[in-house]
Amino acid sequence: MSQGPRSGLAAVSSALLAMSRHLEVRDVLKTIVASARELLDARYAALGVPDDHGGFAQFVVDGVGEEQWKAIGPLPRQHGVLAAMLHDAKPERLADVREDPRFEGWPSAHPELVDFLGLPIRDGDEVIGALYLANKNRPEPADGCGFTEDDEELLAILAQHAAIALTNARLYERSRELTIAEERSRLAHELHDAVSQKLFSLRLTAQAAAALVDRDPSRAKGELQQVAALAAEAADELRAAVVELRPAALDEDGLAATLRTQVQVLDRAHSARVTFAAQGVRALPAAQEEALLRVAQEALHNALRHSGAERVDVTLERRGGAAVLRVTDDGDGFDPQTVRRAGRHLGLVSMRDRASGVGGRLTVESAPGKGTTIEMEVPGG
Ligand SMILES: Nc1ncnc2c1ncn2[C@@H]1O[C@H](COP(=O)(O)OP(=O)(O)OP(=O)(O)O)[C@@H](O)[C@H]1O
Ligand SMILES: [Mg+2]
């Protein structure tokens, strides 16, 4: 094979290109290993990424056929000469790896390695892998290690590329995990806000129907129709939550009208008096209207479910360039400090997230025996 700067450059450049094309990290590592073997004119090349259990998370090999690879058996462990680069973090150039005191043998199908060059792959101070080259192709059998200092320098360049590829892959993996976690919590909140409230009403209405069915069948029938309607709404909300649609009523009627209708429904359904008043609020960006609606729904739901209030008042008004939503009840109140973030209570957390998600602010004013006021303020309006 023709050696020299041109083919060396081509090998380095193909390794670089593989990385910039955002291939799978394994493909990048394969390219690097193949480039190393070609560049240093070796019979065998490998790259190992250690795991935390004394083995290798990845072990990419070039120069060994598939049949032979299978015959060799399981991946090597971090031991002997392979481990030296990982633990001492320095290069090794050996004339005959089998004569090295650290050599511990290999499986029967393993190729016979003689001269050997190993190099750590580093990210800062941390060793994140190692490159291994063996059996320099030489025209004549010769003594001494075939790999030269120049080879070592070349390999060091490839080791740096491998370090970048591995670090990028780790960062990518981490950011993907974060995105998944965020998405999961969004969906949990969405389901909580949209669906669990509906299911709760559904349960109450079904209970009412059951209580009425003997005494007053025609009213029971009405309640059952309500059950069907609520179930249909819950199904719609569920679908909407999953595809992140906003409540349809908002688009059609706007925030104030949507809130008014919902408050009227709740007023009829519960013994508490529920009122709504709006003043001077203009249409807001869709995301803000949606957040305000969801917060109002959860605050109303909490007030009706937990507080034993006789009155719940909802207001929406303009205050110094901001839109302000308030939900006030005259119920039992609670200590916001003692309601823990974790566990089953998602409502308050979700309201905070929704407010901050649209650049707004949520305040919870409550004390045992003093009722509760939830206020959300968003800029604009
Ligand atoms: N208006 C209120 N009046 C009295 N207590 C309230 C009120 N709002 C909330 N709480 C108390 O705060 C707790 C937490 O409310 P949060 O909405 O976070 O959870 P939750 O309603 O219990 O459950 P969910 O996750 O279904 O909303 C409630 O369990 C209740 O004890
Ligand atoms: Mg709640």
Tab-separated table of C-alpha atoms and ligand atoms in Angstrom:
chain	number	residue	atom	x	y	z
A	1	MET	CA	0.000	0.000	0.000
A	2	SER	CA	1.280	3.464	-0.797
A	3	GLN	CA	2.352	5.239	2.339
A	4	GLY	CA	3.133	8.895	2.593
A	5	PRO	CA	1.461	12.165	3.373
A	6	ARG	CA	-1.254	11.917	0.740
A	7	SER	CA	-2.830	8.651	1.881
A	8	GLY	CA	-2.338	9.697	5.495
A	9	LEU	CA	-4.231	12.873	4.833
A	10	ALA	CA	-6.991	10.947	3.061
A	11	ALA	CA	-7.384	8.614	6.039
A	12	VAL	CA	-7.533	11.472	8.542
A	13	SER	CA	-9.944	13.344	6.352
A	14	SER	CA	-12.285	10.398	5.941
A	15	ALA	CA	-12.359	10.017	9.719
A	16	LEU	CA	-13.199	13.722	10.042
A	17	LEU	CA	-15.880	13.543	7.396
A	18	ALA	CA	-17.471	10.545	9.046
A	19	MET	CA	-17.796	12.578	12.214
A	20	SER	CA	-19.155	15.692	10.574
A	21	ARG	CA	-21.778	13.661	8.769
A	22	HIS	CA	-23.199	12.794	12.190
A	23	LEU	CA	-23.037	9.097	11.646
A	24	GLU	CA	-23.759	6.761	14.493
A	25	VAL	CA	-20.872	6.836	16.913
A	26	ARG	CA	-20.095	3.213	16.123
A	27	ASP	CA	-19.696	4.069	12.436
A	28	VAL	CA	-17.417	6.939	13.330
A	29	LEU	CA	-15.308	4.636	15.486
A	30	LYS	CA	-15.179	2.086	12.683
A	31	THR	CA	-13.949	4.743	10.282
A	32	ILE	CA	-11.310	5.821	12.766
A	33	VAL	CA	-10.117	2.267	13.325
A	34	ALA	CA	-10.009	1.539	9.583
A	35	SER	CA	-8.159	4.818	8.996
A	36	ALA	CA	-5.661	3.972	11.722
A	37	ARG	CA	-4.977	0.559	10.248
A	38	GLU	CA	-4.533	1.977	6.759
A	39	LEU	CA	-2.510	4.952	7.882
A	40	LEU	CA	-0.080	2.947	9.983
A	41	ASP	CA	-0.067	0.025	7.585
A	42	ALA	CA	-0.945	-2.526	10.228
A	43	ARG	CA	-2.557	-5.914	9.930
A	44	TYR	CA	-4.931	-5.364	12.856
A	45	ALA	CA	-6.496	-2.366	14.532
A	46	ALA	CA	-9.006	-1.986	17.359
A	47	LEU	CA	-10.632	0.634	19.518
A	48	GLY	CA	-12.023	-0.112	22.945
A	49	VAL	CA	-14.350	1.962	25.118
A	50	PRO	CA	-14.323	0.646	28.687
A	51	ASP	CA	-17.466	0.190	30.742
A	52	ASP	CA	-17.643	0.466	34.521
A	53	HIS	CA	-17.614	-3.265	35.086
A	54	GLY	CA	-14.162	-4.234	33.878
A	55	GLY	CA	-15.284	-4.937	30.319
A	56	PHE	CA	-15.675	-2.924	27.137
A	57	ALA	CA	-18.880	-1.099	26.242
A	58	GLN	CA	-17.610	-0.975	22.647
A	59	PHE	CA	-14.836	-2.861	20.977
A	60	VAL	CA	-14.440	-2.078	17.304
A	61	VAL	CA	-12.019	-4.142	15.258
A	62	ASP	CA	-10.599	-3.835	11.771
A	63	GLY	CA	-8.610	-6.534	9.963
A	64	VAL	CA	-10.402	-9.536	11.461
A	65	GLY	CA	-12.972	-11.308	9.272
A	66	GLU	CA	-16.483	-11.934	10.514
A	67	GLU	CA	-15.994	-15.698	10.808
A	68	GLN	CA	-12.859	-15.315	12.814
A	69	TRP	CA	-14.439	-12.612	14.987
A	70	LYS	CA	-17.228	-15.005	15.900
A	71	ALA	CA	-14.770	-17.819	16.577
A	72	ILE	CA	-12.790	-15.666	19.011
A	73	GLY	CA	-15.810	-15.480	21.300
A	74	PRO	CA	-16.908	-12.833	23.785
A	75	LEU	CA	-15.439	-9.330	23.900
A	76	PRO	CA	-12.164	-9.050	25.763
A	77	ARG	CA	-12.125	-7.834	29.346
A	78	GLN	CA	-9.986	-4.946	30.566
A	79	HIS	CA	-6.902	-6.918	31.459
A	80	GLY	CA	-3.266	-7.442	30.578
A	81	VAL	CA	-1.780	-5.199	27.927
A	82	LEU	CA	-5.237	-3.920	26.810
A	83	ALA	CA	-5.819	-2.442	30.232
A	84	ALA	CA	-2.404	-0.778	30.502
A	85	MET	CA	-3.380	2.166	28.249
A	86	LEU	CA	-6.609	2.660	30.162
A	87	HIS	CA	-5.044	2.684	33.594
A	88	ASP	CA	-1.645	4.279	33.016
A	89	ALA	CA	-2.876	6.629	30.302
A	90	LYS	CA	0.329	6.447	28.307
A	91	PRO	CA	1.253	4.982	24.937
A	92	GLU	CA	2.940	1.553	24.651
A	93	ARG	CA	5.132	0.397	21.801
A	94	LEU	CA	6.137	-3.268	22.032
A	95	ALA	CA	8.274	-5.418	19.728
A	96	ASP	CA	6.385	-8.554	20.803
A	97	VAL	CA	3.269	-8.236	22.868
A	98	ARG	CA	3.466	-11.919	23.862
A	99	GLU	CA	6.747	-11.359	25.667
A	100	ASP	CA	5.427	-8.523	27.773
A	101	PRO	CA	5.127	-9.437	31.470
A	102	ARG	CA	1.539	-8.159	31.473
A	103	PHE	CA	0.506	-10.470	28.638
A	104	GLU	CA	-2.133	-12.965	29.816
A	105	GLY	CA	-2.835	-14.938	26.649
A	106	TRP	CA	-5.847	-14.924	24.309
A	107	PRO	CA	-8.571	-17.262	23.033
A	108	SER	CA	-7.452	-19.973	20.597
A	109	ALA	CA	-9.033	-18.361	17.537
A	110	HIS	CA	-7.400	-15.011	18.298
A	111	PRO	CA	-4.891	-13.859	15.657
A	112	GLU	CA	-1.228	-14.042	16.627
A	113	LEU	CA	-0.221	-10.477	17.463
A	114	VAL	CA	3.435	-9.557	17.535
A	115	ASP	CA	4.447	-5.921	17.404
A	116	PHE	CA	1.999	-3.678	19.106
A	117	LEU	CA	1.158	-0.018	19.543
A	118	GLY	CA	-1.464	1.114	22.049
A	119	LEU	CA	-2.605	4.647	22.790
A	120	PRO	CA	-5.093	6.072	25.275
A	121	ILE	CA	-8.001	8.198	24.031
A	122	ARG	CA	-8.413	11.074	26.394
A	123	ASP	CA	-11.035	13.681	27.146
A	124	GLY	CA	-9.126	16.113	29.331
A	125	ASP	CA	-7.722	14.048	32.177
A	126	GLU	CA	-10.129	11.213	31.711
A	127	VAL	CA	-9.230	8.144	29.652
A	128	ILE	CA	-12.349	7.285	27.679
A	129	GLY	CA	-10.918	4.586	25.452
A	130	ALA	CA	-7.838	3.200	23.743
A	131	LEU	CA	-6.607	2.547	20.218
A	132	TYR	CA	-4.674	-0.649	19.520
A	133	LEU	CA	-2.580	-1.478	16.450
A	134	ALA	CA	-0.758	-4.737	15.845
A	135	ASN	CA	1.476	-6.411	13.273
A	136	LYS	CA	3.014	-3.740	11.123
A	137	ASN	CA	3.073	-4.910	7.520
A	138	ARG	CA	6.714	-5.213	6.576
A	139	PRO	CA	8.310	-6.583	3.415
A	140	GLU	CA	10.846	-8.670	5.377
A	141	PRO	CA	10.562	-10.309	8.763
A	142	ALA	CA	12.446	-7.981	11.041
A	143	ASP	CA	13.327	-7.461	14.656
A	144	GLY	CA	12.111	-4.701	16.889
A	145	CYS	CA	8.781	-2.948	16.930
A	146	GLY	CA	7.632	-2.073	13.412
A	147	PHE	CA	5.670	0.909	14.696
A	148	THR	CA	7.707	4.102	14.787
A	149	GLU	CA	7.492	7.329	16.709
A	150	ASP	CA	5.909	8.883	13.620
A	151	ASP	CA	3.230	6.198	13.724
A	152	GLU	CA	2.578	7.054	17.321
A	153	GLU	CA	2.163	10.735	16.479
A	154	LEU	CA	-0.241	9.957	13.659
A	155	LEU	CA	-2.250	7.685	15.871
A	156	ALA	CA	-2.421	10.434	18.470
A	157	ILE	CA	-4.244	12.631	15.944
A	158	LEU	CA	-6.802	9.922	15.297
A	159	ALA	CA	-7.142	9.370	19.032
A	160	GLN	CA	-8.128	13.016	19.368
A	161	HIS	CA	-10.791	12.595	16.708
A	162	ALA	CA	-12.088	9.537	18.482
A	163	ALA	CA	-12.234	11.539	21.716
A	164	ILE	CA	-14.376	14.195	20.037
A	165	ALA	CA	-16.696	11.600	18.528
A	166	LEU	CA	-17.126	9.820	21.844
A	167	THR	CA	-17.676	13.006	23.801
A	168	ASN	CA	-20.258	14.226	21.297
A	169	ALA	CA	-22.044	10.917	21.448
A	170	ARG	CA	-22.202	11.128	25.246
A	171	LEU	CA	-23.506	14.694	25.156
A	172	TYR	CA	-26.081	13.756	22.576
A	173	GLU	CA	-27.242	10.816	24.657
A	174	ARG	CA	-27.519	13.012	27.729
A	175	SER	CA	-29.521	15.696	25.947
A	176	ARG	CA	-31.831	13.077	24.494
A	177	GLU	CA	-32.498	11.722	27.965
A	178	LEU	CA	-33.294	15.228	29.157
A	179	THR	CA	-35.703	15.812	26.300
A	180	ILE	CA	-37.496	12.578	27.046
A	181	ALA	CA	-37.807	13.476	30.718
A	182	GLU	CA	-39.209	16.914	29.851
A	183	GLU	CA	-41.675	15.433	27.429
A	184	ARG	CA	-42.803	12.911	30.006
A	185	SER	CA	-43.448	15.571	32.606
A	186	ARG	CA	-45.281	17.763	30.086
A	187	LEU	CA	-47.557	14.890	29.218
A	188	ALA	CA	-48.139	14.030	32.877
A	189	HIS	CA	-49.201	17.605	33.585
A	190	GLU	CA	-51.299	17.783	30.470
A	191	LEU	CA	-53.122	14.593	31.349
A	192	HIS	CA	-53.602	15.722	34.889
A	193	ASP	CA	-55.031	19.093	33.888
A	194	ALA	CA	-57.191	17.948	31.065
A	195	VAL	CA	-58.289	14.477	31.892
A	196	SER	CA	-58.225	13.693	35.593
A	197	GLN	CA	-60.592	16.574	36.341
A	198	LYS	CA	-63.057	15.310	33.782
A	199	LEU	CA	-62.837	11.803	35.175
A	200	PHE	CA	-63.478	13.132	38.643
A	201	SER	CA	-66.665	14.915	37.486
A	202	LEU	CA	-67.618	11.804	35.617
A	203	ARG	CA	-67.400	9.748	38.785
A	204	LEU	CA	-69.530	12.208	40.733
A	205	THR	CA	-72.152	12.312	38.026
A	206	ALA	CA	-72.276	8.529	37.784
A	207	GLN	CA	-72.731	8.325	41.551
A	208	ALA	CA	-75.547	10.834	41.346
A	209	ALA	CA	-77.192	8.775	38.620
A	210	ALA	CA	-76.904	5.629	40.718
A	211	ALA	CA	-78.500	7.355	43.686
A	212	LEU	CA	-81.383	8.633	41.560
A	213	VAL	CA	-82.138	5.635	39.441
A	214	ASP	CA	-84.829	4.102	41.722
A	215	ARG	CA	-86.337	7.295	43.071
A	216	ASP	CA	-86.330	9.469	40.010
A	217	PRO	CA	-85.539	7.555	36.826
A	218	SER	CA	-85.991	10.522	34.530
A	219	ARG	CA	-83.416	12.638	36.411
A	220	ALA	CA	-81.127	9.618	36.526
A	221	LYS	CA	-81.440	9.477	32.768
A	222	GLY	CA	-80.348	13.104	32.559
A	223	GLU	CA	-77.312	12.396	34.740
A	224	LEU	CA	-76.426	9.431	32.580
A	225	GLN	CA	-76.515	11.612	29.494
A	226	GLN	CA	-74.148	13.909	31.344
A	227	VAL	CA	-71.897	10.908	32.036
A	228	ALA	CA	-71.780	10.145	28.334
A	229	ALA	CA	-71.015	13.774	27.484
A	230	LEU	CA	-68.220	13.963	30.077
A	231	ALA	CA	-66.711	10.721	28.848
A	232	ALA	CA	-66.683	12.077	25.314
A	233	GLU	CA	-65.032	15.292	26.513
A	234	ALA	CA	-62.436	13.330	28.457
A	235	ALA	CA	-61.646	11.336	25.346
A	236	ASP	CA	-61.266	14.564	23.332
A	237	GLU	CA	-59.063	16.121	25.986
A	238	LEU	CA	-56.932	13.008	26.086
A	239	ARG	CA	-56.427	13.125	22.353
A	240	ALA	CA	-55.653	16.840	22.546
A	241	ALA	CA	-53.148	16.336	25.363
A	242	VAL	CA	-51.299	13.750	23.392
A	243	VAL	CA	-50.965	15.855	20.257
A	244	GLU	CA	-50.621	19.117	22.216
A	245	LEU	CA	-53.684	20.787	20.818
A	246	ARG	CA	-55.227	23.581	22.767
A	247	PRO	CA	-58.825	23.513	23.937
A	248	ALA	CA	-60.983	24.114	20.869
A	249	ALA	CA	-63.277	26.539	22.684
A	250	LEU	CA	-60.398	29.001	23.104
A	251	ASP	CA	-59.971	29.430	19.358
A	252	GLU	CA	-63.663	29.835	18.782
A	253	ASP	CA	-64.768	31.968	21.698
A	254	GLY	CA	-61.644	33.430	23.307
A	255	LEU	CA	-60.526	33.123	26.922
A	256	ALA	CA	-63.160	35.224	28.716
A	257	ALA	CA	-66.131	33.545	27.045
A	258	THR	CA	-64.635	30.071	27.546
A	259	LEU	CA	-64.062	30.746	31.223
A	260	ARG	CA	-67.562	32.185	31.624
A	261	THR	CA	-69.168	29.050	30.160
A	262	GLN	CA	-67.097	26.711	32.278
A	263	VAL	CA	-67.847	28.675	35.433
A	264	GLN	CA	-71.571	28.544	34.667
A	265	VAL	CA	-71.406	24.786	34.270
A	266	LEU	CA	-69.573	24.395	37.589
A	267	ASP	CA	-71.992	26.745	39.312
A	268	ARG	CA	-74.886	24.526	38.293
A	269	ALA	CA	-73.093	21.291	39.144
A	270	HIS	CA	-71.900	22.189	42.649
A	271	SER	CA	-73.595	23.504	45.724
A	272	ALA	CA	-71.055	26.311	46.016
A	273	ARG	CA	-71.804	29.573	44.220
A	274	VAL	CA	-69.274	30.021	41.414
A	275	THR	CA	-69.003	33.395	39.663
A	276	PHE	CA	-67.020	34.953	36.865
A	277	ALA	CA	-66.215	38.562	36.008
A	278	ALA	CA	-63.943	39.952	33.297
A	279	GLN	CA	-62.721	43.496	32.841
A	280	GLY	CA	-60.655	45.152	30.137
A	281	VAL	CA	-58.678	42.100	29.015
A	282	ARG	CA	-57.804	41.945	25.348
A	283	ALA	CA	-57.051	38.820	23.370
A	284	LEU	CA	-53.702	37.344	24.377
A	285	PRO	CA	-51.248	35.114	22.542
A	286	ALA	CA	-52.624	31.589	22.222
A	287	ALA	CA	-50.113	30.005	24.587
A	288	GLN	CA	-50.893	32.530	27.331
A	289	GLU	CA	-54.636	32.088	26.981
A	290	GLU	CA	-54.244	28.368	27.183
A	291	ALA	CA	-52.057	28.579	30.277
A	292	LEU	CA	-54.523	30.950	31.977
A	293	LEU	CA	-57.417	28.637	31.185
A	294	ARG	CA	-55.636	25.562	32.518
A	295	VAL	CA	-54.618	27.326	35.710
A	296	ALA	CA	-58.175	28.584	36.213
A	297	GLN	CA	-59.526	25.073	35.694
A	298	GLU	CA	-57.153	23.518	38.209
A	299	ALA	CA	-57.680	26.273	40.776
A	300	LEU	CA	-61.461	25.918	40.424
A	301	HIS	CA	-61.202	22.188	40.669
A	302	ASN	CA	-59.066	22.365	43.809
A	303	ALA	CA	-61.401	24.893	45.410
A	304	LEU	CA	-64.460	22.750	44.723
A	305	ARG	CA	-62.826	19.511	45.730
A	306	HIS	CA	-60.691	20.397	48.734
A	307	SER	CA	-61.934	23.583	50.363
A	308	GLY	CA	-65.606	23.118	51.262
A	309	ALA	CA	-66.129	26.713	50.086
A	310	GLU	CA	-69.535	28.336	49.753
A	311	ARG	CA	-68.263	30.815	47.182
A	312	VAL	CA	-65.657	30.650	44.488
A	313	ASP	CA	-65.010	33.800	42.448
A	314	VAL	CA	-63.040	33.958	39.243
A	315	THR	CA	-61.892	37.273	37.832
A	316	LEU	CA	-59.889	38.167	34.773
A	317	GLU	CA	-58.670	41.732	34.541
A	318	ARG	CA	-56.066	44.080	33.180
A	319	ARG	CA	-53.614	45.531	35.619
A	320	GLY	CA	-50.786	47.819	34.501
A	321	GLY	CA	-50.051	46.132	31.186
A	322	ALA	CA	-50.599	42.641	32.532
A	323	ALA	CA	-53.485	40.203	32.475
A	324	VAL	CA	-54.397	38.904	35.916
A	325	LEU	CA	-56.457	35.860	36.733
A	326	ARG	CA	-57.692	35.326	40.275
A	327	VAL	CA	-59.544	32.369	41.717
A	328	THR	CA	-60.673	33.009	45.273
A	329	ASP	CA	-62.566	30.700	47.589
A	330	ASP	CA	-63.872	31.161	51.114
A	331	GLY	CA	-63.091	27.597	52.109
A	332	ASP	CA	-60.805	25.861	54.594
A	333	GLY	CA	-57.528	27.085	53.146
A	334	PHE	CA	-54.280	25.175	53.526
A	335	ASP	CA	-50.596	25.719	54.184
A	336	PRO	CA	-48.888	25.915	50.779
A	337	GLN	CA	-45.481	25.251	52.402
A	338	THR	CA	-46.455	21.819	53.610
A	339	VAL	CA	-47.848	20.582	50.314
A	340	ARG	CA	-44.909	18.696	48.982
A	341	ARG	CA	-43.756	18.856	45.415
A	342	ALA	CA	-43.336	15.150	45.047
A	343	GLY	CA	-45.924	12.439	45.129
A	344	ARG	CA	-49.503	12.510	44.028
A	345	HIS	CA	-50.109	16.251	44.072
A	346	LEU	CA	-49.495	17.570	40.609
A	347	GLY	CA	-51.970	20.436	40.484
A	348	LEU	CA	-49.988	23.209	42.195
A	349	VAL	CA	-46.748	22.192	40.492
A	350	SER	CA	-48.460	22.127	37.144
A	351	MET	CA	-49.986	25.590	37.677
A	352	ARG	CA	-46.544	27.026	38.494
A	353	ASP	CA	-45.015	25.397	35.426
A	354	ARG	CA	-47.767	26.680	33.197
A	355	ALA	CA	-47.372	30.230	34.499
A	356	SER	CA	-43.593	30.310	34.147
A	357	GLY	CA	-43.857	28.567	30.774
A	358	VAL	CA	-45.504	31.695	29.322
A	359	GLY	CA	-43.379	34.230	31.199
A	360	GLY	CA	-45.969	34.653	33.911
A	361	ARG	CA	-46.097	34.406	37.692
A	362	LEU	CA	-48.254	32.377	40.024
A	363	THR	CA	-48.970	33.252	43.627
A	364	VAL	CA	-50.799	31.074	46.115
A	365	GLU	CA	-52.246	32.841	49.106
A	366	SER	CA	-53.795	30.528	51.619
A	367	ALA	CA	-53.899	29.749	55.317
A	368	PRO	CA	-55.943	27.250	57.298
A	369	GLY	CA	-59.358	28.788	57.978
A	370	LYS	CA	-58.686	31.788	55.707
A	371	GLY	CA	-59.677	30.565	52.251
A	372	THR	CA	-57.452	30.493	49.209
A	373	THR	CA	-56.544	32.876	46.403
A	374	ILE	CA	-54.649	31.710	43.365
A	375	GLU	CA	-53.367	34.524	41.191
A	376	MET	CA	-51.680	34.252	37.842
A	377	GLU	CA	-50.223	37.260	36.086
A	378	VAL	CA	-48.936	37.317	32.512
A	379	PRO	CA	-47.340	40.260	30.711
A	380	GLY	CA	-49.277	41.787	27.794
A	381	GLY	CA	-53.053	41.897	27.683
B	1	LIG	N1	-58.416	25.814	47.241
B	1	LIG	C1	-57.924	24.945	48.138
B	1	LIG	N2	-58.491	24.860	49.357
B	1	LIG	C2	-58.031	23.976	50.281
B	1	LIG	N3	-56.975	23.140	50.056
B	1	LIG	C3	-56.388	23.181	48.866
B	1	LIG	C4	-56.806	24.066	47.826
B	1	LIG	N4	-56.003	23.901	46.761
B	1	LIG	C5	-55.135	22.939	47.106
B	1	LIG	N5	-55.337	22.500	48.354
B	1	LIG	C6	-54.543	21.510	49.099
B	1	LIG	O1	-53.290	21.384	48.451
B	1	LIG	C7	-53.086	20.036	48.049
B	1	LIG	C8	-52.344	19.991	46.722
B	1	LIG	O2	-53.122	20.426	45.634
B	1	LIG	P1	-52.773	19.892	44.201
B	1	LIG	O3	-53.725	20.477	43.246
B	1	LIG	O4	-51.323	20.112	43.992
B	1	LIG	O5	-52.970	18.336	44.341
B	1	LIG	P2	-54.344	17.527	44.459
B	1	LIG	O6	-55.479	18.402	44.061
B	1	LIG	O7	-54.379	16.912	45.816
B	1	LIG	O8	-54.140	16.369	43.425
B	1	LIG	P3	-54.140	16.547	41.853
B	1	LIG	O9	-52.763	16.097	41.456
B	1	LIG	O10	-55.235	15.704	41.365
B	1	LIG	O11	-54.366	18.013	41.559
B	1	LIG	C9	-54.477	19.436	47.990
B	1	LIG	O12	-54.439	18.058	48.219
B	1	LIG	C10	-55.176	20.163	49.114
B	1	LIG	O13	-54.877	19.566	50.350
B	2	MG	MG	-55.490	19.533	42.312
